[in-house]
Amino acid sequence: MNKPQIPNLPLPAPLVGSDAGSFTEFTVTQRMPDIARRVIRENSFTSEINQSLEKLALELPSGYLQPLTNDSGVDFNDWEKYLEPYKNQRWVDVPWFFAETYFYRLILNITNYFQSEKWQGVDPFLLQKEQGLEASIDPIISLCTQVQEWLDESIKAGKPSKSSLIALLYFALWGNRVDLSLWSAFEDDRSSFNIQTQLSNILVDESFAVTKLLTKYPNNRIDFVVDNAGFELICDLCLVDFLLGSGFANQVYLHLKPHPTFVSDAMIKDVHYTQDFLEQCSHPQVQALGQRLTQNLTSGRLVLTEDYFWTSPLTFWEIPKSLTDELGKSNLIVVKGDANYRRLLGDRYWNFTTKFADIVSYLPAPMVALRTLKSEVAAGLKAEVLEELAIADPKWLTNGQWGVIQLVD
Ligand SMILES: O=P(O)(O)OC[C@@]1(O)O[C@H](CO)[C@@H](O)[C@@H]1O
C-alpha cells in the first residue's frame, strides 16, 4: 500500500503549555505537578527520590527541562536525540506532547525504574491502576454477562452480530472516559454509564462502516493500540473476546507500553494482572471471560506486544519501519484514547473541520480511532456540530463527555 509518509497538508502549530488559558497550560502547570506529587504520596520511595519528584513538580510551571541521566533504559540514546532540539527550554515552551511523554519518562528516571536495584521495575502508578479495577466490579459483571449473551446469539445465528459489535465499540469508546491521569478511580464512578443514553455524545460515529469493513474479508487480523489499564482495558478485552469468539477476527494483537506512562497506560503486565483478576472473580461470566482470554493467549489468537515507539514523543507518522511493516499485516488498526489520537494528529492546532483522512493519510492499513475528547485537538467535525457544541457544552474538548469513532479506510 503506497501511502504518503506524512499528512497531506501543511502542519499547523503544536499545542504548548504557554497557550494562555488553555487546558494544555492547566495540564503542564497544575495537573502534571499534581501527578508527580501523587507519586510521592502513593509510594514509599526514599527521601532523595521524593525530593527529586518535588523538584520536578516545582519546575514545571516556569522552570526548564532537566537532562535525562543515563539510567540504563534501552530508550536512553533515543531520548538524548529527542531532547536535543529542546535543551535549555522551559516546560511550557516545548510542544505539549513532548513535555508530557518526557515528564513520565523523567519520573521513571528519578525513581530508578531502569536501574538494577531496589526500585527496578516498580510501577509508580500501580495503586491507581489496581484501584481502578476494584472500583468497577459491578459494570465488569454486567459487561461480561452481556458479552456471553452476544456470543451465544452470534454462534446460534451462525454469523457474527454487527449490532453487538457496534455496542462493544461504544463500550470501548466510553471505557476511555475512565482515565486516571484525569480522574481518580473513585471520583463519581465514571465506569457506570448507559451506552444508549450516550449516543448523542458521539460527534462522529462510523461504527457501522467498521462492521462492514470487518465482514468484507474472513479471518481478519485486528491490531489494537491500547490505552488505559483498569476498566477501559476490561472493555477492550471484552471487545477482543467478542471479535475472536464471534468470527469477526481470527487473530488480535495488542500493542502495549513498554514502561509505565500517562498514569494508567496499559503494559503487558497489566493485561496479565487483569487476566488474573477476571479468572479469580467469583462471578461465573467474569471467570469465563478470563478463561477465554487465557485460551486465546495460549493459542496465539491473541498476541501481546510492546514497542518503545508507544512511549516516545514521536508523531504517528514518524513510526519506525518495523512497526509500519507489522501494522501493514492488519485488516484494521484500532487506536484507543486521547493521547494516541493526539499522536495521530501530531498534537497540533488543526482546523476542527479538516478532513480526518487528509491528516491521517500515512497508515499502512485501515484505522479506526475510538477517542473521548480530553484535549484541545480535533479534526473531521462538521461546522454545524461545532456551532451546537459551543453553546451546549463550552468544555466539550476536554471534559471527557464527548467521543468520536472515526474510520480511515
Ligand atoms: O490517552 P487517554 O488516557 O485517553 O488521555 C490521556 C490525556 O489526553 O488525558 C489528559 C488530559 O488531556 C492528558 O494529560 C493526556 O494526554
XYZ file of C-alpha atoms and ligand atoms in Angstrom:
425
model
C 0.000 0.000 0.000
C 1.828 3.149 -1.212
C 0.736 5.664 1.393
C 2.261 9.176 1.790
C 4.642 9.200 4.730
C 3.271 12.379 6.348
C -0.099 14.216 6.354
C -1.186 15.660 3.012
C -1.445 19.189 4.432
C 0.857 21.915 5.813
C 1.402 21.284 9.545
C -0.170 23.819 11.968
C 1.475 24.836 15.231
C 1.755 22.303 18.094
C -0.077 22.711 21.406
C 2.238 24.208 24.033
C 1.860 24.854 27.746
C 2.302 28.613 27.282
C -1.016 28.804 25.385
C -2.651 31.152 27.904
C -5.914 29.945 29.387
C -5.735 26.592 27.602
C -6.286 23.110 29.047
C -2.733 22.441 27.914
C -1.474 25.242 30.167
C -3.607 23.870 33.040
C -2.133 20.386 32.481
C 1.534 21.438 32.386
C 1.346 23.970 35.203
C -1.126 22.232 37.539
C -2.129 18.666 36.615
C 1.354 17.343 35.900
C 2.786 18.763 39.179
C -0.138 17.104 40.998
C 0.637 13.780 39.269
C 4.293 13.990 40.390
C 3.237 14.734 43.992
C 0.750 11.861 43.924
C 3.641 9.511 43.055
C 5.281 10.653 46.321
C 2.090 10.056 48.337
C 1.300 6.656 46.830
C 4.746 5.047 47.078
C 7.443 4.558 49.706
C 10.402 5.928 47.781
C 13.467 7.321 49.583
C 13.543 10.947 50.707
C 16.143 11.628 47.990
C 13.776 10.328 45.287
C 10.846 12.240 46.780
C 12.886 15.453 46.849
C 13.687 14.994 43.152
C 9.999 14.394 42.375
C 9.060 17.544 44.302
C 11.773 19.481 42.439
C 10.235 18.271 39.146
C 6.764 19.360 40.288
C 8.087 22.789 41.264
C 9.927 23.401 37.976
C 7.048 22.537 35.608
C 5.088 25.850 35.746
C 8.001 28.128 34.894
C 11.215 26.101 35.054
C 13.452 24.480 32.470
C 13.666 20.917 31.158
C 16.143 18.919 33.193
C 18.509 16.486 31.411
C 17.986 12.726 31.469
C 20.789 10.947 33.325
C 21.816 7.634 31.820
C 19.666 5.138 33.739
C 20.385 2.090 31.541
C 16.935 2.410 29.942
C 17.039 0.880 26.429
C 15.488 4.113 25.118
C 18.127 6.400 26.748
C 20.014 7.146 23.488
C 16.730 7.818 21.675
C 15.707 10.282 24.364
C 19.073 12.036 24.031
C 18.125 12.646 20.369
C 14.536 13.668 21.195
C 15.753 16.162 23.820
C 18.393 17.849 21.623
C 16.073 20.497 20.000
C 14.533 21.415 23.389
C 17.571 21.619 25.689
C 17.513 24.696 27.999
C 13.875 25.441 27.134
C 11.038 25.849 29.600
C 8.474 23.063 30.068
C 5.703 25.448 28.945
C 7.526 26.412 25.733
C 8.139 22.954 24.227
C 5.393 21.013 22.388
C 2.919 19.618 24.932
C 3.137 16.041 23.627
C 6.917 16.120 24.050
C 6.601 17.685 27.523
C 4.121 15.084 28.675
C 5.887 11.978 27.306
C 9.216 13.273 28.676
C 7.634 14.079 32.060
C 6.576 10.456 32.541
C 9.967 9.137 31.324
C 11.697 11.526 33.769
C 9.604 10.186 36.659
C 10.994 6.697 35.917
C 14.499 8.178 35.713
C 14.037 9.736 39.157
C 12.527 6.586 40.722
C 15.323 4.376 39.267
C 12.815 2.246 37.360
C 15.510 1.001 34.960
C 18.321 0.706 37.491
C 19.219 -2.766 38.770
C 18.485 -2.036 42.406
C 15.598 -1.925 44.883
C 13.214 0.181 42.755
C 13.811 -1.624 39.448
C 10.517 -2.220 37.639
C 8.410 -0.596 40.382
C 5.366 0.940 38.655
C 4.844 4.339 40.353
C 1.167 4.286 39.311
C 0.334 0.709 40.347
C -2.004 1.625 43.210
C -4.248 3.755 40.984
C -4.317 1.078 38.264
C -5.400 -1.634 40.712
C -7.976 0.593 42.445
C -9.433 1.362 39.012
C -10.292 -2.296 38.503
C -11.645 -2.926 42.011
C -13.886 0.163 41.800
C -15.567 -1.099 38.603
C -16.638 -4.634 39.609
C -20.374 -4.072 39.040
C -20.112 -2.778 35.441
C -17.497 -5.506 34.794
C -20.018 -8.192 35.785
C -22.713 -6.569 33.610
C -20.403 -6.302 30.597
C -19.053 -9.865 30.831
C -22.592 -11.227 31.155
C -23.678 -9.208 28.109
C -20.711 -10.394 26.039
C -21.615 -14.017 26.782
C -25.198 -13.407 25.603
C -23.995 -11.740 22.392
C -21.541 -14.561 21.726
C -24.285 -17.181 22.235
C -26.574 -15.262 19.844
C -23.866 -14.983 17.172
C -22.985 -18.668 17.431
C -26.683 -19.638 17.298
C -27.251 -17.398 14.250
C -24.147 -18.834 12.584
C -22.799 -15.353 11.867
C -21.272 -12.526 13.887
C -23.760 -9.874 15.056
C -22.968 -6.366 13.733
C -25.227 -4.707 16.330
C -23.359 -6.457 19.155
C -20.035 -5.380 17.685
C -21.259 -1.766 17.486
C -22.378 -1.888 21.128
C -18.941 -3.171 22.176
C -17.252 -0.424 20.169
C -19.359 2.023 22.216
C -18.245 0.363 25.477
C -14.604 0.535 24.351
C -15.102 4.210 23.469
C -16.686 5.209 26.767
C -14.338 2.973 28.754
C -11.731 5.560 27.720
C -13.584 8.108 29.850
C -12.081 6.407 32.929
C -8.563 7.773 32.518
C -6.602 8.011 35.765
C -4.423 10.905 34.658
C -7.603 12.954 34.722
C -9.765 11.435 37.430
C -9.073 9.030 40.271
C -10.854 5.695 40.127
C -13.278 6.796 42.797
C -14.315 10.264 41.633
C -18.052 9.894 40.774
C -17.566 6.467 39.260
C -17.226 7.091 35.529
C -17.336 3.413 34.657
C -21.090 3.075 35.214
C -22.750 4.625 32.161
C -25.540 3.616 29.822
C -24.247 3.461 26.243
C -27.704 4.119 24.767
C -28.028 7.433 26.569
C -24.554 8.392 25.324
C -25.320 8.006 21.599
C -25.930 11.742 21.179
C -22.488 12.428 22.662
C -20.720 10.687 19.798
C -19.740 13.518 17.439
C -18.640 11.233 14.577
C -19.970 7.661 14.551
C -18.506 5.442 11.824
C -19.084 2.229 13.797
C -21.358 0.697 11.125
C -18.655 1.260 8.483
C -16.276 -0.632 10.796
C -18.649 -3.638 10.872
C -18.901 -3.556 7.063
C -15.110 -3.471 6.721
C -14.776 -6.479 9.058
C -17.350 -8.531 7.109
C -15.574 -7.820 3.784
C -12.940 -10.491 4.423
C -12.789 -13.637 6.620
C -10.000 -14.329 9.133
C -9.265 -10.697 9.903
C -6.230 -9.668 11.883
C -7.045 -6.691 14.105
C -4.404 -4.616 15.916
C -5.292 -2.548 18.998
C -3.104 0.369 20.006
C -4.189 0.079 23.616
C -4.664 2.958 26.058
C -5.543 2.633 29.730
C -5.433 -0.295 32.135
C -8.349 -0.765 34.526
C -11.946 -0.618 33.348
C -11.004 0.631 29.861
C -8.794 -2.459 29.371
C -11.698 -4.669 30.506
C -13.889 -3.030 27.832
C -11.156 -3.596 25.232
C -10.719 -7.235 26.289
C -14.488 -7.788 26.055
C -14.418 -6.359 22.523
C -11.433 -8.586 21.679
C -13.221 -11.615 23.175
C -16.275 -10.963 21.011
C -14.218 -10.303 17.856
C -12.405 -13.633 18.267
C -15.387 -15.646 19.575
C -17.941 -14.459 17.020
C -15.687 -14.854 13.961
C -15.081 -11.189 13.105
C -11.361 -11.791 13.707
C -9.018 -14.728 13.521
C -6.203 -13.003 15.415
C -5.813 -9.868 17.563
C -2.593 -8.045 18.501
C -2.496 -5.687 21.492
C 0.220 -3.018 21.221
C 1.124 -2.048 24.768
C 3.506 0.362 26.526
C 7.000 -0.969 27.450
C 7.057 1.068 30.697
C 4.594 2.965 32.942
C 3.359 6.242 31.447
C 0.379 8.631 31.427
C -0.503 7.193 34.850
C -2.825 4.452 33.636
C -1.493 3.381 30.231
C -1.500 -0.414 29.973
C 1.593 -2.624 29.831
C 1.837 -6.381 29.204
C 1.978 -6.929 32.972
C -1.316 -5.024 33.348
C -3.010 -7.365 30.851
C -1.819 -10.368 32.889
C -2.977 -8.694 36.117
C -6.395 -8.137 34.509
C -6.437 -11.737 33.258
C -5.831 -12.981 36.831
C -8.437 -10.555 38.205
C -11.060 -11.911 35.788
C -10.213 -15.591 36.352
C -10.219 -15.207 40.134
C -13.527 -13.319 40.232
C -16.366 -15.262 41.893
C -18.889 -14.349 39.179
C -19.142 -17.186 36.580
C -19.432 -14.951 33.485
C -16.431 -12.876 34.558
C -14.438 -16.039 35.229
C -15.466 -17.447 31.825
C -14.222 -14.341 30.023
C -10.912 -14.606 31.901
C -10.605 -18.260 30.875
C -11.300 -17.443 27.203
C -8.675 -14.715 27.433
C -6.156 -17.279 28.706
C -7.122 -19.726 25.943
C -6.693 -17.054 23.265
C -3.292 -16.059 24.648
C -2.163 -19.692 24.850
C -3.343 -20.485 21.309
C -1.699 -17.373 19.831
C -5.031 -15.947 18.616
C -4.354 -13.064 20.990
C -0.804 -11.625 20.929
C 0.630 -9.094 23.399
C 3.438 -6.931 22.065
C 5.226 -3.757 23.155
C 7.439 -1.167 21.482
C 9.265 1.950 22.716
C 7.652 3.965 19.938
C 4.452 3.982 22.040
C 6.234 5.813 24.891
C 8.209 8.126 22.594
C 7.295 11.774 21.820
C 7.171 10.979 18.083
C 4.119 11.649 15.942
C 2.330 8.650 14.439
C 3.754 9.483 11.012
C 7.275 9.112 12.435
C 6.534 5.457 13.238
C 9.574 3.153 12.687
C 9.512 0.927 9.580
C 9.477 -2.220 11.738
C 6.130 -1.160 13.230
C 4.765 0.054 9.872
C 5.586 -3.358 8.390
C 3.903 -5.095 11.344
C 0.762 -2.934 11.240
C 0.684 -3.383 7.471
C -0.317 -7.025 8.064
C -3.509 -5.874 9.832
C -7.024 -5.622 8.373
C -7.915 -2.937 10.934
C -5.914 -0.865 13.399
C -7.972 0.245 16.428
C -6.405 3.315 18.052
C -7.701 3.901 21.567
C -7.841 7.056 23.634
C -6.948 10.705 23.680
C -3.147 10.640 23.832
C -2.915 8.211 20.898
C -5.365 10.423 18.984
C -3.139 13.411 19.727
C -0.202 11.388 18.345
C -2.238 10.659 15.158
C -2.671 14.419 14.608
C 0.834 15.348 15.814
C -0.844 17.216 18.722
C -1.293 20.268 16.500
C -3.892 23.020 16.076
C -5.697 21.614 13.042
C -8.891 23.369 12.000
C -11.543 21.131 13.593
C -13.293 20.742 10.203
C -10.122 19.471 8.489
C -10.853 16.090 6.890
C -9.532 13.444 9.294
C -8.311 11.226 6.417
C -6.308 14.142 4.953
C -4.254 14.270 8.132
C -4.134 10.551 8.936
C -3.123 9.614 5.403
C 0.021 7.710 6.268
C -1.036 4.422 7.923
C -0.413 1.060 6.185
C -3.877 -0.362 6.962
C -7.437 0.864 7.658
C -7.672 2.565 11.080
C -10.497 3.435 13.446
C -9.950 5.877 16.321
C -12.077 5.406 19.453
C -11.496 8.560 21.479
C -13.169 10.510 24.249
C -12.147 14.144 23.928
C -9.786 15.221 26.721
C -7.552 17.763 24.973
C -7.815 20.705 22.592
C -7.102 18.717 19.424
C -9.766 17.615 16.959
C -10.431 17.033 13.251
C -13.181 15.744 10.988
C -16.005 17.599 12.727
C -18.871 19.338 10.919
C -19.195 23.124 11.218
C -22.804 22.835 12.387
C -21.793 20.379 15.136
C -19.152 22.826 16.332
C -21.734 25.631 16.485
C -24.081 23.477 18.608
C -21.261 22.320 20.918
C -20.054 25.861 21.612
C -23.482 26.564 23.110
C -24.304 23.144 24.576
C -21.009 22.493 26.338
C -18.160 25.046 26.188
C -15.813 22.447 27.735
C -16.613 19.783 25.106
C -12.956 19.426 24.053
C -11.621 18.409 27.449
C -14.292 17.122 29.840
C -14.426 13.565 28.507
C -18.183 13.759 27.840
C -17.895 13.612 24.054
C -16.443 10.956 21.777
C -15.605 10.091 18.183
C -15.431 6.838 16.235
C -13.520 7.875 13.109
C -12.536 5.410 10.370
C -9.845 5.905 7.725
C -10.373 3.105 5.234
O -4.976 8.737 26.357
P -6.013 8.995 27.371
O -5.791 8.200 28.620
O -7.414 8.896 26.843
O -5.847 10.518 27.797
C -4.580 10.998 28.144
C -4.618 12.509 28.085
O -5.017 13.005 26.848
O -5.536 12.930 29.050
C -5.002 14.079 29.700
C -5.951 15.234 29.555
O -5.913 15.685 28.259
C -3.716 14.415 29.039
O -2.838 14.835 30.008
C -3.301 13.138 28.400
O -2.612 13.367 27.225
